[in-house]
Coordinates of C-alpha atoms and ligand atoms in Angstrom, one line a residue:
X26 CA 3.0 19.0 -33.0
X27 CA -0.3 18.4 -31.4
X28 CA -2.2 21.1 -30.3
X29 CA -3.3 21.2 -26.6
X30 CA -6.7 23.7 -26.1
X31 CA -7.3 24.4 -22.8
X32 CA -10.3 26.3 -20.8
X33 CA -8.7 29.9 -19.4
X34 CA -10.6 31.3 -16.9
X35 CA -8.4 34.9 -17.6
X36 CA -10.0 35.1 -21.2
X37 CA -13.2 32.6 -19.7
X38 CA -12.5 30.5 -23.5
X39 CA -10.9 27.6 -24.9
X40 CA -7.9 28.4 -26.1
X41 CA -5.2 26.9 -27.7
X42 CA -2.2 26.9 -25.4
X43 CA 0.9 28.5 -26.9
X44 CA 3.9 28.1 -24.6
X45 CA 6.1 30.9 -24.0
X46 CA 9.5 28.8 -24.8
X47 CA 8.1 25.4 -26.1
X48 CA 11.6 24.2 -24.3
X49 CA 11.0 25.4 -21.1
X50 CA 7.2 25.2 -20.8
X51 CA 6.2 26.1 -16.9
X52 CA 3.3 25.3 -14.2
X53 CA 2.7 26.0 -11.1
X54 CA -0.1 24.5 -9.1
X55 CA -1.0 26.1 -5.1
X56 CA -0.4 22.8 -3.4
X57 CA -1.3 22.2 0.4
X58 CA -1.5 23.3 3.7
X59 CA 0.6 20.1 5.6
X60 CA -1.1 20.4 9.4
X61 CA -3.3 16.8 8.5
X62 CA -3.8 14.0 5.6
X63 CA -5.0 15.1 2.6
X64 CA -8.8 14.6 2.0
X65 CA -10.4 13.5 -0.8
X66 CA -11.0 16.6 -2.4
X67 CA -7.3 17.8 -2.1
X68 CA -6.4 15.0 -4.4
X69 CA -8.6 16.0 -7.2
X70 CA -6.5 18.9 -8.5
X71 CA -3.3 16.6 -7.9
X72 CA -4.7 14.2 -10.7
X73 CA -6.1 16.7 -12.6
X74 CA -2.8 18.8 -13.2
X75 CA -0.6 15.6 -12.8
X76 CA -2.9 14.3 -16.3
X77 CA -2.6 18.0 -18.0
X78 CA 1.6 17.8 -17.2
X79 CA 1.5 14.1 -18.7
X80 CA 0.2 15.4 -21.3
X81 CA 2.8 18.4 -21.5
X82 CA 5.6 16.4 -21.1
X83 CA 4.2 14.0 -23.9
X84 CA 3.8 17.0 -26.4
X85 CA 7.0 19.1 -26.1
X86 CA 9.6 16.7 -24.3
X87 CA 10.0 15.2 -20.9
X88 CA 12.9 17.7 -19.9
X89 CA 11.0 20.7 -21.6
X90 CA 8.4 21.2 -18.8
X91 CA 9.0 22.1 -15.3
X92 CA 6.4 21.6 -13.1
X93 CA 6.1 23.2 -9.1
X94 CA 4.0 22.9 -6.7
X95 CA 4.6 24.4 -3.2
X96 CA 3.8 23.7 0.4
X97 CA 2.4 25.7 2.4
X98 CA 4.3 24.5 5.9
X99 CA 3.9 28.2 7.6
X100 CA 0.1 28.5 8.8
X101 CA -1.6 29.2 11.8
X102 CA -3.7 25.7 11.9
X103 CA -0.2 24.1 12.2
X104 CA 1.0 26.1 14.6
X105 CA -2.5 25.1 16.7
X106 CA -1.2 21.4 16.2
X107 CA 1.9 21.5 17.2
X108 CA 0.7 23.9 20.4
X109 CA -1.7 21.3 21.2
X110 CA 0.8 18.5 21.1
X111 CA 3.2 20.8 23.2
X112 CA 0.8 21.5 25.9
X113 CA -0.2 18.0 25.7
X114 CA 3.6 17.4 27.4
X115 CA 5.5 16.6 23.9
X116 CA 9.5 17.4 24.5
X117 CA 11.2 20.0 22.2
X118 CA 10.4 23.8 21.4
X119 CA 7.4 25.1 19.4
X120 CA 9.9 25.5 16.2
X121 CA 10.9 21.7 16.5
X122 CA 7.4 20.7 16.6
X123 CA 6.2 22.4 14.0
X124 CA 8.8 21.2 11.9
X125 CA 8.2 17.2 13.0
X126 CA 4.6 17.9 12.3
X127 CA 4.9 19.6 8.6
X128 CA 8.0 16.8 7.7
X129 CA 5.9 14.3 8.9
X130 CA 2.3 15.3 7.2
X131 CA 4.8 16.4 3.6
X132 CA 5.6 11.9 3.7
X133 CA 2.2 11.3 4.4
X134 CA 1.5 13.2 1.3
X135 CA 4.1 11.7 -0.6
X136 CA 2.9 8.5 0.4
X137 CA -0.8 9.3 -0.7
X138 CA -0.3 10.9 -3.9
X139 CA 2.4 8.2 -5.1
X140 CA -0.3 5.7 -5.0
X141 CA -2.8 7.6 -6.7
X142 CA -0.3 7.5 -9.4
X143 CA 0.1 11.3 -9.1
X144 CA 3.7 11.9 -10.5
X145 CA 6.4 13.8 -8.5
X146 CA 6.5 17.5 -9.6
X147 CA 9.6 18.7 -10.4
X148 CA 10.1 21.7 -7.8
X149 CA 8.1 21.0 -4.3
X150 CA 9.1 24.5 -2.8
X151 CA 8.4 24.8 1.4
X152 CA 7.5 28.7 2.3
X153 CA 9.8 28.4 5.2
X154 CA 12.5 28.1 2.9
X155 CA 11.7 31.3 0.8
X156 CA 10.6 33.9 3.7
X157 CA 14.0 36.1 1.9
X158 CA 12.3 36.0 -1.2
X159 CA 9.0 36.8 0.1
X160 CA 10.6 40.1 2.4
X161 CA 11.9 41.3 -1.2
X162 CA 9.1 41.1 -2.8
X163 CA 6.9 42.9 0.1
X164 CA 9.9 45.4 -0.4
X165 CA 9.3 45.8 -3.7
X166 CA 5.2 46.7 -3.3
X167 CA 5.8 49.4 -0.3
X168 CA 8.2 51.2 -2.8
X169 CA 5.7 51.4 -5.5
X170 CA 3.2 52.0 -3.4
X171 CA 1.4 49.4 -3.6
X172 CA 1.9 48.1 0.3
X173 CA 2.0 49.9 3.6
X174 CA 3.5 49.1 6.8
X175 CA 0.9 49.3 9.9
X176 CA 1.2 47.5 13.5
X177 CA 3.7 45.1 12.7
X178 CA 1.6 44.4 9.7
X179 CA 2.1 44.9 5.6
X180 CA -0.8 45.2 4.2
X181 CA -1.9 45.2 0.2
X182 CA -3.2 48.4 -0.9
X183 CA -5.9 47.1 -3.4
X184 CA -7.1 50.2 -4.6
X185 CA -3.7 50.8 -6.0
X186 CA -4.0 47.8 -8.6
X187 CA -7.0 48.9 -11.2
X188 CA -7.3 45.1 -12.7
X189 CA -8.0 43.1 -9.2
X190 CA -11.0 41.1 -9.0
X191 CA -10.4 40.7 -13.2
X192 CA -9.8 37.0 -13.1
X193 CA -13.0 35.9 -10.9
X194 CA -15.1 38.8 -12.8
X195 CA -15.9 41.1 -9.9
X196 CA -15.6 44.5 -8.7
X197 CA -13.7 45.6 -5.7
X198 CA -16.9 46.9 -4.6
X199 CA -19.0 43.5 -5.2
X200 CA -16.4 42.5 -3.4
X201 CA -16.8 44.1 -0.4
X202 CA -20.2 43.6 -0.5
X203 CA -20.3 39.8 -1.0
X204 CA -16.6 38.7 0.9
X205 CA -16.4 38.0 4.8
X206 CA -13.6 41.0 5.2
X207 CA -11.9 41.4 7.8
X208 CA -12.2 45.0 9.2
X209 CA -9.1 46.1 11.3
X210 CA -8.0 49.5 12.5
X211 CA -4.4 48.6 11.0
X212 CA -6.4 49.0 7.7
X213 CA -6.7 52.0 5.2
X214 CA -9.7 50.2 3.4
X215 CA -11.2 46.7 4.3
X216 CA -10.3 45.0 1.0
X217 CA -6.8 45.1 1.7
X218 CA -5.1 41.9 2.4
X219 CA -2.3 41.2 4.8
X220 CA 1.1 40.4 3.4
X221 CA 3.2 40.5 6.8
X222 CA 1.9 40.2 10.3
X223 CA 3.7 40.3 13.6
X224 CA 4.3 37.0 15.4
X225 CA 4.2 36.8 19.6
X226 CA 6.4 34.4 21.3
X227 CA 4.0 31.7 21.1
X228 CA 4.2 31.8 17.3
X229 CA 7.0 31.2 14.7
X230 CA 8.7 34.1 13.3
X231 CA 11.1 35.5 11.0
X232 CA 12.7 39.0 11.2
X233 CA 12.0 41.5 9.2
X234 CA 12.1 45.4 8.5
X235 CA 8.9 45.6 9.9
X236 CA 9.9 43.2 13.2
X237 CA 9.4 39.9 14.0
X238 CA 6.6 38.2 12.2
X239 CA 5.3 35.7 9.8
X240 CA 4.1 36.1 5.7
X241 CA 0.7 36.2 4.6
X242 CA -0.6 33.0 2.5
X243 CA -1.4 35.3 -0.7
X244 CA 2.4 36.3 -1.1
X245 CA 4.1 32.8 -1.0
X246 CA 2.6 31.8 -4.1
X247 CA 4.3 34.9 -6.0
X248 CA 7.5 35.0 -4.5
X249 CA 8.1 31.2 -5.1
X250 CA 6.6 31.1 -8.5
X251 CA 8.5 34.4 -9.4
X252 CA 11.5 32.6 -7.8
X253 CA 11.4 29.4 -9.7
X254 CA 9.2 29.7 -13.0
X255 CA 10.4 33.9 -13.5
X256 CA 8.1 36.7 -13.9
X257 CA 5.8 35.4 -16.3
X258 CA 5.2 31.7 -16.6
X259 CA 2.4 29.3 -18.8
X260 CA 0.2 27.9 -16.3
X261 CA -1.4 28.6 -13.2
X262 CA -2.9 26.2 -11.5
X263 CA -6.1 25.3 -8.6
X264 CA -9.1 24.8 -7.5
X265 CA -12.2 27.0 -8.0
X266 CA -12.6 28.0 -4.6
X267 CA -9.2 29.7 -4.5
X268 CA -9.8 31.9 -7.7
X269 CA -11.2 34.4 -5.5
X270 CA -9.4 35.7 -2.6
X271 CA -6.0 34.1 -3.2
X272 CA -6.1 34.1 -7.2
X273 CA -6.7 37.3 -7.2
X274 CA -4.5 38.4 -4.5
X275 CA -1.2 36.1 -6.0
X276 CA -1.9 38.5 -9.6
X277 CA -2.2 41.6 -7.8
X278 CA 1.1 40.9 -5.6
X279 CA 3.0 39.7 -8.5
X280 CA 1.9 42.0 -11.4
X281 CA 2.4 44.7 -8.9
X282 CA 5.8 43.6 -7.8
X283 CA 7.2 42.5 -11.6
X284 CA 4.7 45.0 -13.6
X285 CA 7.4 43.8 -16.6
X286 CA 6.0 40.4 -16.5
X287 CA 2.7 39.2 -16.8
X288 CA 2.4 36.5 -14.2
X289 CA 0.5 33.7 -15.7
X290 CA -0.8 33.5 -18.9
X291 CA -2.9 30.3 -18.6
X292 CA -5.6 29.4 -15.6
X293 CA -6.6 26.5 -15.2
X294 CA -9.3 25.7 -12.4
X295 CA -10.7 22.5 -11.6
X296 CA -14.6 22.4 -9.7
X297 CA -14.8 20.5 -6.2
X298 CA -15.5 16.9 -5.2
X299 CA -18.8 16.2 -4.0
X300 CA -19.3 12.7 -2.0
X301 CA -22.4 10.6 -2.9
X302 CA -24.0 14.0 -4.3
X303 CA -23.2 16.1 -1.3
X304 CA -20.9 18.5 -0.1
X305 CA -18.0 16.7 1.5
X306 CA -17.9 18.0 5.2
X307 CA -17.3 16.8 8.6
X308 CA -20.6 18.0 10.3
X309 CA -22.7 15.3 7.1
X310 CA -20.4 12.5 8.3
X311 CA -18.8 12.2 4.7
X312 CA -15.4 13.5 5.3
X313 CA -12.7 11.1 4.6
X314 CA -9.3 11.4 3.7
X315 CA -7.5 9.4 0.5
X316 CA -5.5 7.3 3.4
X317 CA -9.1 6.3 5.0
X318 CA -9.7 4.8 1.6
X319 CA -6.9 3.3 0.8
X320 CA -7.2 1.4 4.4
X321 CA -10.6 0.4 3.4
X322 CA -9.2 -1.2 0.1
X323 CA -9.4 1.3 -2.5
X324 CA -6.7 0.7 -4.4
X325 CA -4.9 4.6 -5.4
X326 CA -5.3 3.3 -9.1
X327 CA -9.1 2.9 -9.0
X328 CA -9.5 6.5 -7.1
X329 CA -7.5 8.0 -10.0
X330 CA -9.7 5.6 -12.2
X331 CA -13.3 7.1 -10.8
X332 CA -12.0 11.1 -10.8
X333 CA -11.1 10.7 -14.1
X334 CA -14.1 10.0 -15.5
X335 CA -15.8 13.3 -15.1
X336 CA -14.4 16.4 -17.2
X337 CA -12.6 19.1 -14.5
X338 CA -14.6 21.7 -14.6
X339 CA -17.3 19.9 -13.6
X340 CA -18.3 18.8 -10.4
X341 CA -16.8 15.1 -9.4
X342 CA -19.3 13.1 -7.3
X343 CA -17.3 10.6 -5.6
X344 CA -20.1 7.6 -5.2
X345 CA -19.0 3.9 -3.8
X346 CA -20.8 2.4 -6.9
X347 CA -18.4 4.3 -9.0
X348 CA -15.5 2.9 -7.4
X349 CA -16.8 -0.8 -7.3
X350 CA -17.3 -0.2 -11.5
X351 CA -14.4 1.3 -11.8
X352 CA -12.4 -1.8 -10.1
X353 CA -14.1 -4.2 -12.2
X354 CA -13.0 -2.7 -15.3
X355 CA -9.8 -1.8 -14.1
X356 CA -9.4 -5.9 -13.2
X357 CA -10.5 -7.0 -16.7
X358 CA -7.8 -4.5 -18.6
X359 CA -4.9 -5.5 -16.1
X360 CA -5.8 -9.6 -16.9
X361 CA -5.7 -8.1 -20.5
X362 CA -2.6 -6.6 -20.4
X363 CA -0.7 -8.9 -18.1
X364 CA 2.6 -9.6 -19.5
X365 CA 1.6 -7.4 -22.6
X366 CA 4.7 -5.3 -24.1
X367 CA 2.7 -1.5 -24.0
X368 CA 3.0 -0.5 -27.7
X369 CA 5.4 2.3 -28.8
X370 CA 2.7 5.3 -29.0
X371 CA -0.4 6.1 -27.2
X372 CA -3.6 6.1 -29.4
X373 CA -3.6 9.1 -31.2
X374 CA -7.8 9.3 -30.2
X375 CA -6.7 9.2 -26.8
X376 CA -4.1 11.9 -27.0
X377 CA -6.5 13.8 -29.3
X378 CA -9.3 13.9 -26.3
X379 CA -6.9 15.0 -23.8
X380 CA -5.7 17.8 -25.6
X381 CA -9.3 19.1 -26.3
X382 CA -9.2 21.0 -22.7
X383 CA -8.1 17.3 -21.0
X384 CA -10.7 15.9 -21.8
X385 CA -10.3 12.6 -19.3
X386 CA -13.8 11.2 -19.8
X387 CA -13.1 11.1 -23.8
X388 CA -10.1 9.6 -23.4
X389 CA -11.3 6.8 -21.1
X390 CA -14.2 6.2 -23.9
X391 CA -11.7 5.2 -26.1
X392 CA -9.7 2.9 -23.8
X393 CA -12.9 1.2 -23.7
X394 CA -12.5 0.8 -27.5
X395 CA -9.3 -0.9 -27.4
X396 CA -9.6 -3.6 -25.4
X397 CA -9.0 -5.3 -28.7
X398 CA -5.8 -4.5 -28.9
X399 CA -4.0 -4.8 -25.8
X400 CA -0.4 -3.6 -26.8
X401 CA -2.5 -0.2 -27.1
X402 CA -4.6 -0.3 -23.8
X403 CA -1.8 -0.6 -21.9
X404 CA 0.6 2.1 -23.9
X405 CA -2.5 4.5 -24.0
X406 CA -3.4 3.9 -20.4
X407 CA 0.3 4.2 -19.2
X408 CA 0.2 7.7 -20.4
X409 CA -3.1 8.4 -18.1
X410 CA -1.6 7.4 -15.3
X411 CA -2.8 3.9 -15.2
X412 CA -2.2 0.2 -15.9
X413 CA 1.4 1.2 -14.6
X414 CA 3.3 -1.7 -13.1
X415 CA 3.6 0.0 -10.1
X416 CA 0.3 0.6 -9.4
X417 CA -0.8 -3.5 -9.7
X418 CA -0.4 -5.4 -6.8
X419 CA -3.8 -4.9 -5.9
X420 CA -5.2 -6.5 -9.1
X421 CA -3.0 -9.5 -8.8
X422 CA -4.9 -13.0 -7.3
X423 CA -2.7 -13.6 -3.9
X424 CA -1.1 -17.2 -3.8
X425 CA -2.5 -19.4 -1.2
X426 CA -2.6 -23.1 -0.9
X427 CA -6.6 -23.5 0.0
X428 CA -6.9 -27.0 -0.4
X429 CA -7.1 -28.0 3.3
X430 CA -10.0 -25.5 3.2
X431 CA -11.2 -27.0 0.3
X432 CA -11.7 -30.9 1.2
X433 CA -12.7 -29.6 4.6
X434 CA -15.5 -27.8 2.8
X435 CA -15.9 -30.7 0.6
X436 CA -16.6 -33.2 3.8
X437 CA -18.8 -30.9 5.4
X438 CA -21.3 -31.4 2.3
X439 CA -20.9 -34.6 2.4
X440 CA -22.1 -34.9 5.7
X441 CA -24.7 -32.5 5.3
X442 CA -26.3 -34.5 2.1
X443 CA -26.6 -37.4 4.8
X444 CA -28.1 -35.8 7.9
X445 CA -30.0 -33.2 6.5
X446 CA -28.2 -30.1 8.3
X447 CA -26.9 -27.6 6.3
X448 CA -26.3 -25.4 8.9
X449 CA -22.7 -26.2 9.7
X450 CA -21.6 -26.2 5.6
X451 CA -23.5 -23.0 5.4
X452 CA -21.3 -21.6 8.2
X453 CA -18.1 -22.4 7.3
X454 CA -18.8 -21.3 3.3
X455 CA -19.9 -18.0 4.5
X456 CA -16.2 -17.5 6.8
X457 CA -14.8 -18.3 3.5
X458 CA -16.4 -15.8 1.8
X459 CA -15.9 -13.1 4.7
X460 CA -12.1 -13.7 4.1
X461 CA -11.6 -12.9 0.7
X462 CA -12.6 -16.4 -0.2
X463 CA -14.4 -16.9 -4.0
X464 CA -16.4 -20.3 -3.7
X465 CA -17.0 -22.5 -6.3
X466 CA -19.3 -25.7 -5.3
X467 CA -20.2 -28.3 -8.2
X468 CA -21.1 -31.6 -8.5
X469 CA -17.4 -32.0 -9.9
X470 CA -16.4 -30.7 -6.0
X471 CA -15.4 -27.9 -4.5
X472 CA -13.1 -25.1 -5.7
X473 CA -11.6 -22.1 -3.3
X474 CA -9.9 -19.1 -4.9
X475 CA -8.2 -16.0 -3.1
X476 CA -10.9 -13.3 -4.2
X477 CA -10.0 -9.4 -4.0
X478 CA -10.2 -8.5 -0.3
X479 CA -8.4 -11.9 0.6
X480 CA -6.9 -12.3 4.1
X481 CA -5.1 -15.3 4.9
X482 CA -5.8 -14.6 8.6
X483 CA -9.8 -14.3 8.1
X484 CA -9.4 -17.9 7.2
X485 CA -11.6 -20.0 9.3
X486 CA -9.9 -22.6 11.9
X487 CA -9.3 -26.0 10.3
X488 CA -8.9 -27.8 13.8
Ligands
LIG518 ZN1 -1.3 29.8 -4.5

């Protein structure tokens, strides 16, 4: 069997990845918050983890991994949207709101993901649906002391659990020192984290033994992994920056709550996305979500295409030339593989770089290596995620009867050779061009083809 070797951030050292039950192996990635469309940095870890589960289901069996990733649909920036849009006059209560707003941004996900060639997971848990499971598990904590009840409020008694702050490699002191926390007179000691908190009648809310109210973020995580995957799973995965508070926080809650189990044994952590060098943010003016690019053109297959060319613990730099290579290339293998049968296996050098820690950049080298061999491209790229069928209507030239265009084009020279101006050939060549239009001009004649970007209704106006 081949062996997989991934990058722990528990141990902080490759290791090779032995699965608990090589028939059930098990993942769980922290998925989003659904209050807007995903930007581009949200999608990294969605291609990263959707390569490594590939990968998974390649090794041990297709039914023998189960893979979950949750929603977070309980959150106080969608409650702000869906106050804003009540206030703004929308009809229905707060509750019904909320929900349209989280059903509505979960399809836009869908939508977004699907076409960056991100496979379904298997288990796509909402927290509103596991707010029981969550109440037990807070349950759990106050009777082992490791919780207390304050205000309307449960809080996480950090002190209580001597290995926090293990995973990011910091004290609970450094801790304090370095984090932004939040001091509250509800608190016995300002590390401690909120599990439950009370919810007024502007807010959504769930009863509980310690009144109405609403979870933490930390503790949905645990309860729906411990729910789904048991108390001890394979993988755990995100990105960096949620290593340290809510890493740490899901361990504590769990371990705490199931000290039989061990949580996860496997962390995997993928670095951020950078645009054009720099930070992505809104106040730079390079904040953009996956739809914005797709609008513009990007076809899903070449965003996948660009992220995975840089290694995931790395730092991805998202750069417009990168995308307009990436195309290209991506163009030449699907007119290389059109109407190929993929061949039967991958290339075992491809499956060989993704197993040393996914090693996405490798494997792309040696896609690049088999462009003689087509049947192998496309089977080898198929497991990546790419080449797929599905994915190809971008790539393929549109049909579109040009030749009125064409002899229109073809007079207009004509013309021009006689009296000298150019200028109106020049202009109706270049509204070609702005439509998608690839010119060809000979001596033989003229010759129009739908390029890329072609829009039949760019066209310029024969009459
Ligand atoms: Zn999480």
């Amino acid at each position: 069997m081949t062996e997989i070797r991934l990058h722990n951030t528990k141990t902080r050292s490759k290791q090779v990845f032995t699965p608990i039950d090589p028939k059930d192996v098990r993942m769980y990635l922290c998925g989003p918050t659904v209050y807007d469309r995903a930007h581009l940095g949200n999608a990294r870890p969605v291609v990263v983890f959707d390569v490594l589960y590939r990968l998974l289901r390649l090794v041990y069996g297709e039914e023998c991994v189960t893979y979950v990733r949750n929603f977070t649909d309980v959150d106080d920036k969608i409650n702000a949207t869906a106050k804003a849009r009540k206030d703004a006059g929308a009809p229905g209560t707060l509750e019904d709101l909320i929900h349209e707003r989280t059903q509505e941004t979960i399809a836009w996900y869908h939508e977004d993901m699907d076409a960056l060639g991100a496979m379904r997971p298997d288990r796509e848990p909402r927290a509103t649906a596991y707010i029981g499971a969550m109440i037990a598990m807070i349950e759990r904590l106050i009777l082992a002391g490791h919780a207390y009840a304050r205000e309307g409020h449960v809080l996480f008694r950090v002190r209580s659990y001597s290995d926090y702050g293990k995973l990011s490699g910091r004290t609970v002191d450094d801790m304090i020192a370095g984090a932004r926390v939040e001091v509250a007179p509800f608190k016995e000691d300002p590390m401690d984290f909120v599990l439950w908190k009370p919810s007024d009648a502007d807010l959504p809310g769930w009863d509980s033994p310690w009144g109405r109210g609403r979870p933490g973020w930390h503790i949905e995580c645990s309860a729906m992994s411990y729910e789904l995957l048991g108390d001890t799973f394979d993988i755990h995965g995100g990105g960096i920056d949620l290593q340290f508070p809510h890493h740490e926080n899901e361990i504590a809650q769990s371990c705490c709550a199931h000290p039989e189990g061990s949580f996860a044994n496997y962390w995997v952590h993928n670095e951020m996305l950078q645009v054009e060098g720099k930070k992505m943010s809104k106040s730079l003016g390079n904040f953009f979500t996956v739809r914005d690019l797709l609008n513009k053109g990007v076809p899903g297959e070449v965003i996948r295409f660009v992220f995975m060319q840089t290694h995931y613990t790395r730092p991805m730099d998202w750069t417009a030339e990168k995308a307009q290579q990436s195309e290209g290339v991506l163009r030449k293998w699907r007119a290389l593989t059109e109407d190929v049968t993929p061949a039967a296996e991958p290339a075992p050098a491809v499956i060989a770089a993704l197993s040393d820690d996914l090693n996405t950049a490798g494997a792309m080298a040696e896609l690049h290596a088999l462009t003689g061999d087509p049947a192998l491209l496309k089977a080898s790229a198929q497991m990546l995620g790419l080449l797929l069928d599905e994915m190809g209507d971008w790539a393929v030239a549109p049909e579109a009867d040009l030749s009125a265009h064409a002899d229109r084009l073809a007079a207009l020279r004509t013309a021009a050779m006689a009296n000298k101006d150019f200028a109106p050939v020049d202009a109706f060549k270049a509204a070609l061009v702005a439509a998608g239009v690839e010119v060809r001009m000979s001596k033989a004649g003229v010759e129009l083809l739908p390029g890329a970007g072609f829009d039949a209704a760019l066209l310029p106006a024969l009459g």
